[in-house]
Amino acid sequence: MPTRLPVVLRRCHTCASGSFRANGKFRVNAHHKLLDAWLLALCTGCGDTTKLTVLERAHVRSVQPELLDRMHANDPALAAELLQDPVVRRRNRVALDWTGAWRLDTGGQDHPDREVIDVSVTFGARIPVRPLRLIADGCGLSRTETERLLSEGKIVSTARLTGRLTGDFGFLLKR
């Protein structure tokens, strides 16, 4: 589950810092019947503001009123949605750093003595994480032990557990 907005990785023109922190504030500008909208982010080094383009010269009638209301209200949930949108990230040439911006909720520790554990992992947001890290943290194992169990075939999944995942998956852990 996400705990805060991720850090936006982009070069600052003022201090050459490489990261910005989005705070959920928007700026909307109207030019006759055309709208521009930006998500504002502050440089972690100097505090300078950058604008991440959300809408560019969009006709007023093409913008959903609910979206416009959420931008005017500086909705942090909308900021989170837009930061995860690949189109917005590509348009602004930014990447996200989720380090320290999520937590693992296991729902309790009722499984340590079982021989076989069937686990379903659901993501609260599209956060890229390493499945082996989630398995190690959630089951109270070391990363080395988790890798060993995977190589021995004691962790089985239809999803690829090496690399990073952003979507739901399940696995079976045999002790």
mmCIF file with all atom_site columns, C-alpha atoms in Angstrom:
data_model
loop_
_atom_site.group_PDB
_atom_site.id
_atom_site.type_symbol
_atom_site.label_atom_id
_atom_site.label_alt_id
_atom_site.label_comp_id
_atom_site.label_asym_id
_atom_site.label_entity_id
_atom_site.label_seq_id
_atom_site.pdbx_PDB_ins_code
_atom_site.Cartn_x
_atom_site.Cartn_y
_atom_site.Cartn_z
_atom_site.occupancy
_atom_site.B_iso_or_equiv
_atom_site.pdbx_formal_charge
_atom_site.auth_seq_id
_atom_site.auth_comp_id
_atom_site.auth_asym_id
_atom_site.auth_atom_id
_atom_site.pdbx_PDB_model_num
ATOM 1   C CA . MET A 1 1   ? 0.000   0.000   0.000   1.00 0.00 ? 1   MET A CA 1
ATOM 2   C CA . PRO A 1 2   ? 1.315   3.478   -0.778  1.00 0.00 ? 2   PRO A CA 1
ATOM 3   C CA . THR A 1 3   ? 2.126   5.696   2.208   1.00 0.00 ? 3   THR A CA 1
ATOM 4   C CA . ARG A 1 4   ? 2.926   8.904   0.323   1.00 0.00 ? 4   ARG A CA 1
ATOM 5   C CA . LEU A 1 5   ? 3.413   10.179  -3.208  1.00 0.00 ? 5   LEU A CA 1
ATOM 6   C CA . PRO A 1 6   ? 6.578   8.915   -4.895  1.00 0.00 ? 6   PRO A CA 1
ATOM 7   C CA . VAL A 1 7   ? 9.574   11.137  -5.592  1.00 0.00 ? 7   VAL A CA 1
ATOM 8   C CA . VAL A 1 8   ? 9.616   12.463  -9.158  1.00 0.00 ? 8   VAL A CA 1
ATOM 9   C CA . LEU A 1 9   ? 12.993  11.921  -10.809 1.00 0.00 ? 9   LEU A CA 1
ATOM 10  C CA . ARG A 1 10  ? 13.805  14.865  -13.061 1.00 0.00 ? 10  ARG A CA 1
ATOM 11  C CA . ARG A 1 11  ? 16.705  17.314  -13.327 1.00 0.00 ? 11  ARG A CA 1
ATOM 12  C CA . CYS A 1 12  ? 16.267  20.694  -11.611 1.00 0.00 ? 12  CYS A CA 1
ATOM 13  C CA . HIS A 1 13  ? 17.293  23.610  -13.827 1.00 0.00 ? 13  HIS A CA 1
ATOM 14  C CA . THR A 1 14  ? 18.316  25.713  -10.826 1.00 0.00 ? 14  THR A CA 1
ATOM 15  C CA . CYS A 1 15  ? 20.444  23.456  -8.627  1.00 0.00 ? 15  CYS A CA 1
ATOM 16  C CA . ALA A 1 16  ? 20.982  20.296  -10.722 1.00 0.00 ? 16  ALA A CA 1
ATOM 17  C CA . SER A 1 17  ? 19.201  18.143  -8.132  1.00 0.00 ? 17  SER A CA 1
ATOM 18  C CA . GLY A 1 18  ? 17.604  15.052  -9.573  1.00 0.00 ? 18  GLY A CA 1
ATOM 19  C CA . SER A 1 19  ? 14.404  14.784  -7.554  1.00 0.00 ? 19  SER A CA 1
ATOM 20  C CA . PHE A 1 20  ? 11.151  16.601  -6.908  1.00 0.00 ? 20  PHE A CA 1
ATOM 21  C CA . ARG A 1 21  ? 8.429   16.001  -4.347  1.00 0.00 ? 21  ARG A CA 1
ATOM 22  C CA . ALA A 1 22  ? 4.849   16.351  -5.567  1.00 0.00 ? 22  ALA A CA 1
ATOM 23  C CA . ASN A 1 23  ? 2.537   17.747  -2.914  1.00 0.00 ? 23  ASN A CA 1
ATOM 24  C CA . GLY A 1 24  ? -0.777  17.303  -4.721  1.00 0.00 ? 24  GLY A CA 1
ATOM 25  C CA . LYS A 1 25  ? -1.234  20.904  -5.834  1.00 0.00 ? 25  LYS A CA 1
ATOM 26  C CA . PHE A 1 26  ? -2.422  21.769  -9.332  1.00 0.00 ? 26  PHE A CA 1
ATOM 27  C CA . ARG A 1 27  ? -2.392  24.880  -11.467 1.00 0.00 ? 27  ARG A CA 1
ATOM 28  C CA . VAL A 1 28  ? -5.124  25.321  -14.060 1.00 0.00 ? 28  VAL A CA 1
ATOM 29  C CA . ASN A 1 29  ? -4.957  28.091  -16.655 1.00 0.00 ? 29  ASN A CA 1
ATOM 30  C CA . ALA A 1 30  ? -7.687  29.023  -19.121 1.00 0.00 ? 30  ALA A CA 1
ATOM 31  C CA . HIS A 1 31  ? -7.045  30.719  -22.434 1.00 0.00 ? 31  HIS A CA 1
ATOM 32  C CA . HIS A 1 32  ? -10.451 31.424  -23.973 1.00 0.00 ? 32  HIS A CA 1
ATOM 33  C CA . LYS A 1 33  ? -11.916 27.951  -24.535 1.00 0.00 ? 33  LYS A CA 1
ATOM 34  C CA . LEU A 1 34  ? -8.640  26.095  -24.035 1.00 0.00 ? 34  LEU A CA 1
ATOM 35  C CA . LEU A 1 35  ? -7.290  24.734  -20.749 1.00 0.00 ? 35  LEU A CA 1
ATOM 36  C CA . ASP A 1 36  ? -3.809  23.961  -19.519 1.00 0.00 ? 36  ASP A CA 1
ATOM 37  C CA . ALA A 1 37  ? -3.300  22.047  -16.267 1.00 0.00 ? 37  ALA A CA 1
ATOM 38  C CA . TRP A 1 38  ? -0.140  21.162  -14.401 1.00 0.00 ? 38  TRP A CA 1
ATOM 39  C CA . LEU A 1 39  ? 0.763   19.140  -11.325 1.00 0.00 ? 39  LEU A CA 1
ATOM 40  C CA . LEU A 1 40  ? 3.244   21.148  -9.257  1.00 0.00 ? 40  LEU A CA 1
ATOM 41  C CA . ALA A 1 41  ? 6.318   19.586  -7.660  1.00 0.00 ? 41  ALA A CA 1
ATOM 42  C CA . LEU A 1 42  ? 9.037   21.114  -5.485  1.00 0.00 ? 42  LEU A CA 1
ATOM 43  C CA . CYS A 1 43  ? 12.753  20.437  -5.889  1.00 0.00 ? 43  CYS A CA 1
ATOM 44  C CA . THR A 1 44  ? 14.163  18.527  -2.921  1.00 0.00 ? 44  THR A CA 1
ATOM 45  C CA . GLY A 1 45  ? 17.393  20.525  -3.182  1.00 0.00 ? 45  GLY A CA 1
ATOM 46  C CA . CYS A 1 46  ? 16.436  24.173  -3.637  1.00 0.00 ? 46  CYS A CA 1
ATOM 47  C CA . GLY A 1 47  ? 12.621  24.236  -3.381  1.00 0.00 ? 47  GLY A CA 1
ATOM 48  C CA . ASP A 1 48  ? 12.136  25.478  -6.945  1.00 0.00 ? 48  ASP A CA 1
ATOM 49  C CA . THR A 1 49  ? 8.797   24.537  -8.533  1.00 0.00 ? 49  THR A CA 1
ATOM 50  C CA . THR A 1 50  ? 8.398   22.492  -11.682 1.00 0.00 ? 50  THR A CA 1
ATOM 51  C CA . LYS A 1 51  ? 5.180   21.927  -13.584 1.00 0.00 ? 51  LYS A CA 1
ATOM 52  C CA . LEU A 1 52  ? 4.251   18.463  -14.851 1.00 0.00 ? 52  LEU A CA 1
ATOM 53  C CA . THR A 1 53  ? 1.849   18.864  -17.765 1.00 0.00 ? 53  THR A CA 1
ATOM 54  C CA . VAL A 1 54  ? -1.495  17.134  -17.277 1.00 0.00 ? 54  VAL A CA 1
ATOM 55  C CA . LEU A 1 55  ? -3.577  18.954  -19.908 1.00 0.00 ? 55  LEU A CA 1
ATOM 56  C CA . GLU A 1 56  ? -2.201  21.005  -22.768 1.00 0.00 ? 56  GLU A CA 1
ATOM 57  C CA . ARG A 1 57  ? -4.500  23.251  -24.790 1.00 0.00 ? 57  ARG A CA 1
ATOM 58  C CA . ALA A 1 58  ? -7.467  20.973  -24.145 1.00 0.00 ? 58  ALA A CA 1
ATOM 59  C CA . HIS A 1 59  ? -10.860 22.273  -25.202 1.00 0.00 ? 59  HIS A CA 1
ATOM 60  C CA . VAL A 1 60  ? -13.050 23.057  -22.191 1.00 0.00 ? 60  VAL A CA 1
ATOM 61  C CA . ARG A 1 61  ? -15.845 20.736  -23.328 1.00 0.00 ? 61  ARG A CA 1
ATOM 62  C CA . SER A 1 62  ? -13.462 17.792  -23.664 1.00 0.00 ? 62  SER A CA 1
ATOM 63  C CA . VAL A 1 63  ? -12.443 17.936  -19.970 1.00 0.00 ? 63  VAL A CA 1
ATOM 64  C CA . GLN A 1 64  ? -14.672 16.066  -17.534 1.00 0.00 ? 64  GLN A CA 1
ATOM 65  C CA . PRO A 1 65  ? -16.138 18.462  -14.937 1.00 0.00 ? 65  PRO A CA 1
ATOM 66  C CA . GLU A 1 66  ? -15.274 16.048  -12.106 1.00 0.00 ? 66  GLU A CA 1
ATOM 67  C CA . LEU A 1 67  ? -11.612 16.074  -13.162 1.00 0.00 ? 67  LEU A CA 1
ATOM 68  C CA . LEU A 1 68  ? -11.562 19.849  -13.246 1.00 0.00 ? 68  LEU A CA 1
ATOM 69  C CA . ASP A 1 69  ? -13.222 20.048  -9.817  1.00 0.00 ? 69  ASP A CA 1
ATOM 70  C CA . ARG A 1 70  ? -10.634 17.660  -8.366  1.00 0.00 ? 70  ARG A CA 1
ATOM 71  C CA . MET A 1 71  ? -7.812  19.762  -9.816  1.00 0.00 ? 71  MET A CA 1
ATOM 72  C CA . HIS A 1 72  ? -9.297  22.963  -8.375  1.00 0.00 ? 72  HIS A CA 1
ATOM 73  C CA . ALA A 1 73  ? -9.599  21.208  -4.983  1.00 0.00 ? 73  ALA A CA 1
ATOM 74  C CA . ASN A 1 74  ? -5.930  20.037  -5.165  1.00 0.00 ? 74  ASN A CA 1
ATOM 75  C CA . ASP A 1 75  ? -6.981  16.410  -4.650  1.00 0.00 ? 75  ASP A CA 1
ATOM 76  C CA . PRO A 1 76  ? -3.913  14.355  -3.532  1.00 0.00 ? 76  PRO A CA 1
ATOM 77  C CA . ALA A 1 77  ? -5.575  11.139  -4.758  1.00 0.00 ? 77  ALA A CA 1
ATOM 78  C CA . LEU A 1 78  ? -5.780  12.647  -8.254  1.00 0.00 ? 78  LEU A CA 1
ATOM 79  C CA . ALA A 1 79  ? -2.094  13.570  -8.024  1.00 0.00 ? 79  ALA A CA 1
ATOM 80  C CA . ALA A 1 80  ? -1.288  9.941   -7.169  1.00 0.00 ? 80  ALA A CA 1
ATOM 81  C CA . GLU A 1 81  ? -3.387  8.692   -10.106 1.00 0.00 ? 81  GLU A CA 1
ATOM 82  C CA . LEU A 1 82  ? -1.740  11.088  -12.541 1.00 0.00 ? 82  LEU A CA 1
ATOM 83  C CA . LEU A 1 83  ? 1.787   10.280  -11.373 1.00 0.00 ? 83  LEU A CA 1
ATOM 84  C CA . GLN A 1 84  ? 1.108   6.608   -12.044 1.00 0.00 ? 84  GLN A CA 1
ATOM 85  C CA . ASP A 1 85  ? -0.297  7.339   -15.508 1.00 0.00 ? 85  ASP A CA 1
ATOM 86  C CA . PRO A 1 86  ? 2.324   6.263   -18.070 1.00 0.00 ? 86  PRO A CA 1
ATOM 87  C CA . VAL A 1 87  ? 1.114   8.893   -20.568 1.00 0.00 ? 87  VAL A CA 1
ATOM 88  C CA . VAL A 1 88  ? 1.726   11.730  -18.094 1.00 0.00 ? 88  VAL A CA 1
ATOM 89  C CA . ARG A 1 89  ? 5.143   10.334  -17.142 1.00 0.00 ? 89  ARG A CA 1
ATOM 90  C CA . ARG A 1 90  ? 6.167   9.924   -20.777 1.00 0.00 ? 90  ARG A CA 1
ATOM 91  C CA . ARG A 1 91  ? 4.923   13.394  -21.765 1.00 0.00 ? 91  ARG A CA 1
ATOM 92  C CA . ASN A 1 92  ? 6.947   14.986  -18.962 1.00 0.00 ? 92  ASN A CA 1
ATOM 93  C CA . ARG A 1 93  ? 9.955   12.677  -19.299 1.00 0.00 ? 93  ARG A CA 1
ATOM 94  C CA . VAL A 1 94  ? 9.974   11.720  -15.624 1.00 0.00 ? 94  VAL A CA 1
ATOM 95  C CA . ALA A 1 95  ? 10.409  8.538   -13.632 1.00 0.00 ? 95  ALA A CA 1
ATOM 96  C CA . LEU A 1 96  ? 9.195   7.718   -10.134 1.00 0.00 ? 96  LEU A CA 1
ATOM 97  C CA . ASP A 1 97  ? 11.166  6.596   -7.097  1.00 0.00 ? 97  ASP A CA 1
ATOM 98  C CA . TRP A 1 98  ? 8.959   4.578   -4.726  1.00 0.00 ? 98  TRP A CA 1
ATOM 99  C CA . THR A 1 99  ? 11.687  4.035   -2.099  1.00 0.00 ? 99  THR A CA 1
ATOM 100 C CA . GLY A 1 100 ? 10.080  4.431   1.323   1.00 0.00 ? 100 GLY A CA 1
ATOM 101 C CA . ALA A 1 101 ? 6.714   5.358   -0.197  1.00 0.00 ? 101 ALA A CA 1
ATOM 102 C CA . TRP A 1 102 ? 4.935   2.042   0.443   1.00 0.00 ? 102 TRP A CA 1
ATOM 103 C CA . ARG A 1 103 ? 4.359   -0.478  3.199   1.00 0.00 ? 103 ARG A CA 1
ATOM 104 C CA . LEU A 1 104 ? 3.531   -4.162  3.322   1.00 0.00 ? 104 LEU A CA 1
ATOM 105 C CA . ASP A 1 105 ? 0.310   -5.139  5.085   1.00 0.00 ? 105 ASP A CA 1
ATOM 106 C CA . THR A 1 106 ? 0.321   -8.881  5.755   1.00 0.00 ? 106 THR A CA 1
ATOM 107 C CA . GLY A 1 107 ? -2.943  -9.023  7.676   1.00 0.00 ? 107 GLY A CA 1
ATOM 108 C CA . GLY A 1 108 ? -1.358  -10.922 10.582  1.00 0.00 ? 108 GLY A CA 1
ATOM 109 C CA . GLN A 1 109 ? 1.129   -13.695 11.164  1.00 0.00 ? 109 GLN A CA 1
ATOM 110 C CA . ASP A 1 110 ? -1.003  -16.850 11.341  1.00 0.00 ? 110 ASP A CA 1
ATOM 111 C CA . HIS A 1 111 ? 1.110   -18.911 8.929   1.00 0.00 ? 111 HIS A CA 1
ATOM 112 C CA . PRO A 1 112 ? 4.578   -19.677 10.432  1.00 0.00 ? 112 PRO A CA 1
ATOM 113 C CA . ASP A 1 113 ? 3.816   -23.269 11.455  1.00 0.00 ? 113 ASP A CA 1
ATOM 114 C CA . ARG A 1 114 ? 2.046   -24.366 8.265   1.00 0.00 ? 114 ARG A CA 1
ATOM 115 C CA . GLU A 1 115 ? 3.737   -26.722 5.836   1.00 0.00 ? 115 GLU A CA 1
ATOM 116 C CA . VAL A 1 116 ? 2.282   -25.063 2.702   1.00 0.00 ? 116 VAL A CA 1
ATOM 117 C CA . ILE A 1 117 ? 1.210   -21.432 2.443   1.00 0.00 ? 117 ILE A CA 1
ATOM 118 C CA . ASP A 1 118 ? -0.927  -20.195 -0.459  1.00 0.00 ? 118 ASP A CA 1
ATOM 119 C CA . VAL A 1 119 ? -0.590  -16.415 -0.721  1.00 0.00 ? 119 VAL A CA 1
ATOM 120 C CA . SER A 1 120 ? -2.322  -13.858 -2.925  1.00 0.00 ? 120 SER A CA 1
ATOM 121 C CA . VAL A 1 121 ? -0.648  -10.457 -3.231  1.00 0.00 ? 121 VAL A CA 1
ATOM 122 C CA . THR A 1 122 ? -2.763  -7.441  -4.191  1.00 0.00 ? 122 THR A CA 1
ATOM 123 C CA . PHE A 1 123 ? -1.359  -3.989  -4.837  1.00 0.00 ? 123 PHE A CA 1
ATOM 124 C CA . GLY A 1 124 ? -3.032  -0.819  -3.550  1.00 0.00 ? 124 GLY A CA 1
ATOM 125 C CA . ALA A 1 125 ? -1.292  1.088   -6.364  1.00 0.00 ? 125 ALA A CA 1
ATOM 126 C CA . ARG A 1 126 ? 0.929   0.233   -9.325  1.00 0.00 ? 126 ARG A CA 1
ATOM 127 C CA . ILE A 1 127 ? 4.149   0.293   -7.300  1.00 0.00 ? 127 ILE A CA 1
ATOM 128 C CA . PRO A 1 128 ? 7.092   -1.530  -8.899  1.00 0.00 ? 128 PRO A CA 1
ATOM 129 C CA . VAL A 1 129 ? 8.545   -3.859  -6.261  1.00 0.00 ? 129 VAL A CA 1
ATOM 130 C CA . ARG A 1 130 ? 10.609  -7.022  -6.270  1.00 0.00 ? 130 ARG A CA 1
ATOM 131 C CA . PRO A 1 131 ? 8.358   -10.005 -5.474  1.00 0.00 ? 131 PRO A CA 1
ATOM 132 C CA . LEU A 1 132 ? 11.157  -11.817 -3.649  1.00 0.00 ? 132 LEU A CA 1
ATOM 133 C CA . ARG A 1 133 ? 11.515  -8.823  -1.331  1.00 0.00 ? 133 ARG A CA 1
ATOM 134 C CA . LEU A 1 134 ? 7.780   -8.895  -0.600  1.00 0.00 ? 134 LEU A CA 1
ATOM 135 C CA . ILE A 1 135 ? 7.894   -12.626 0.085   1.00 0.00 ? 135 ILE A CA 1
ATOM 136 C CA . ALA A 1 136 ? 10.914  -12.247 2.378   1.00 0.00 ? 136 ALA A CA 1
ATOM 137 C CA . ASP A 1 137 ? 9.365   -9.343  4.319   1.00 0.00 ? 137 ASP A CA 1
ATOM 138 C CA . GLY A 1 138 ? 5.890   -10.874 4.513   1.00 0.00 ? 138 GLY A CA 1
ATOM 139 C CA . CYS A 1 139 ? 7.022   -14.333 5.599   1.00 0.00 ? 139 CYS A CA 1
ATOM 140 C CA . GLY A 1 140 ? 9.812   -13.201 7.917   1.00 0.00 ? 140 GLY A CA 1
ATOM 141 C CA . LEU A 1 141 ? 12.570  -14.741 5.803   1.00 0.00 ? 141 LEU A CA 1
ATOM 142 C CA . SER A 1 142 ? 15.920  -13.373 4.716   1.00 0.00 ? 142 SER A CA 1
ATOM 143 C CA . ARG A 1 143 ? 16.388  -12.424 1.066   1.00 0.00 ? 143 ARG A CA 1
ATOM 144 C CA . THR A 1 144 ? 19.058  -15.120 0.700   1.00 0.00 ? 144 THR A CA 1
ATOM 145 C CA . GLU A 1 145 ? 16.746  -17.772 2.118   1.00 0.00 ? 145 GLU A CA 1
ATOM 146 C CA . THR A 1 146 ? 13.944  -16.644 -0.195  1.00 0.00 ? 146 THR A CA 1
ATOM 147 C CA . GLU A 1 147 ? 16.240  -16.909 -3.227  1.00 0.00 ? 147 GLU A CA 1
ATOM 148 C CA . ARG A 1 148 ? 17.344  -20.368 -2.082  1.00 0.00 ? 148 ARG A CA 1
ATOM 149 C CA . LEU A 1 149 ? 13.721  -21.529 -1.694  1.00 0.00 ? 149 LEU A CA 1
ATOM 150 C CA . LEU A 1 150 ? 12.949  -20.228 -5.200  1.00 0.00 ? 150 LEU A CA 1
ATOM 151 C CA . SER A 1 151 ? 15.911  -22.067 -6.726  1.00 0.00 ? 151 SER A CA 1
ATOM 152 C CA . GLU A 1 152 ? 14.909  -25.285 -4.909  1.00 0.00 ? 152 GLU A CA 1
ATOM 153 C CA . GLY A 1 153 ? 11.367  -25.022 -6.279  1.00 0.00 ? 153 GLY A CA 1
ATOM 154 C CA . LYS A 1 154 ? 9.767   -24.458 -2.887  1.00 0.00 ? 154 LYS A CA 1
ATOM 155 C CA . ILE A 1 155 ? 8.323   -21.115 -3.992  1.00 0.00 ? 155 ILE A CA 1
ATOM 156 C CA . VAL A 1 156 ? 6.045   -21.622 -6.975  1.00 0.00 ? 156 VAL A CA 1
ATOM 157 C CA . SER A 1 157 ? 4.174   -18.953 -8.914  1.00 0.00 ? 157 SER A CA 1
ATOM 158 C CA . THR A 1 158 ? 2.681   -18.378 -12.331 1.00 0.00 ? 158 THR A CA 1
ATOM 159 C CA . ALA A 1 159 ? 4.231   -14.881 -12.263 1.00 0.00 ? 159 ALA A CA 1
ATOM 160 C CA . ARG A 1 160 ? 7.933   -14.274 -12.788 1.00 0.00 ? 160 ARG A CA 1
ATOM 161 C CA . LEU A 1 161 ? 9.336   -13.637 -9.299  1.00 0.00 ? 161 LEU A CA 1
ATOM 162 C CA . THR A 1 162 ? 12.664  -12.190 -10.417 1.00 0.00 ? 162 THR A CA 1
ATOM 163 C CA . GLY A 1 163 ? 12.766  -8.557  -11.472 1.00 0.00 ? 163 GLY A CA 1
ATOM 164 C CA . ARG A 1 164 ? 9.954   -6.155  -10.619 1.00 0.00 ? 164 ARG A CA 1
ATOM 165 C CA . LEU A 1 165 ? 6.156   -6.457  -10.697 1.00 0.00 ? 165 LEU A CA 1
ATOM 166 C CA . THR A 1 166 ? 3.430   -3.833  -10.446 1.00 0.00 ? 166 THR A CA 1
ATOM 167 C CA . GLY A 1 167 ? 0.396   -6.085  -10.609 1.00 0.00 ? 167 GLY A CA 1
ATOM 168 C CA . ASP A 1 168 ? -1.283  -8.669  -8.421  1.00 0.00 ? 168 ASP A CA 1
ATOM 169 C CA . PHE A 1 169 ? 0.197   -12.162 -8.230  1.00 0.00 ? 169 PHE A CA 1
ATOM 170 C CA . GLY A 1 170 ? 0.034   -15.304 -6.134  1.00 0.00 ? 170 GLY A CA 1
ATOM 171 C CA . PHE A 1 171 ? 2.553   -17.857 -4.969  1.00 0.00 ? 171 PHE A CA 1
ATOM 172 C CA . LEU A 1 172 ? 2.797   -21.111 -3.053  1.00 0.00 ? 172 LEU A CA 1
ATOM 173 C CA . LEU A 1 173 ? 5.445   -21.511 -0.340  1.00 0.00 ? 173 LEU A CA 1
ATOM 174 C CA . LYS A 1 174 ? 6.402   -25.050 0.671   1.00 0.00 ? 174 LYS A CA 1
ATOM 175 C CA . ARG A 1 175 ? 8.497   -25.425 3.823   1.00 0.00 ? 175 ARG A CA 1
#
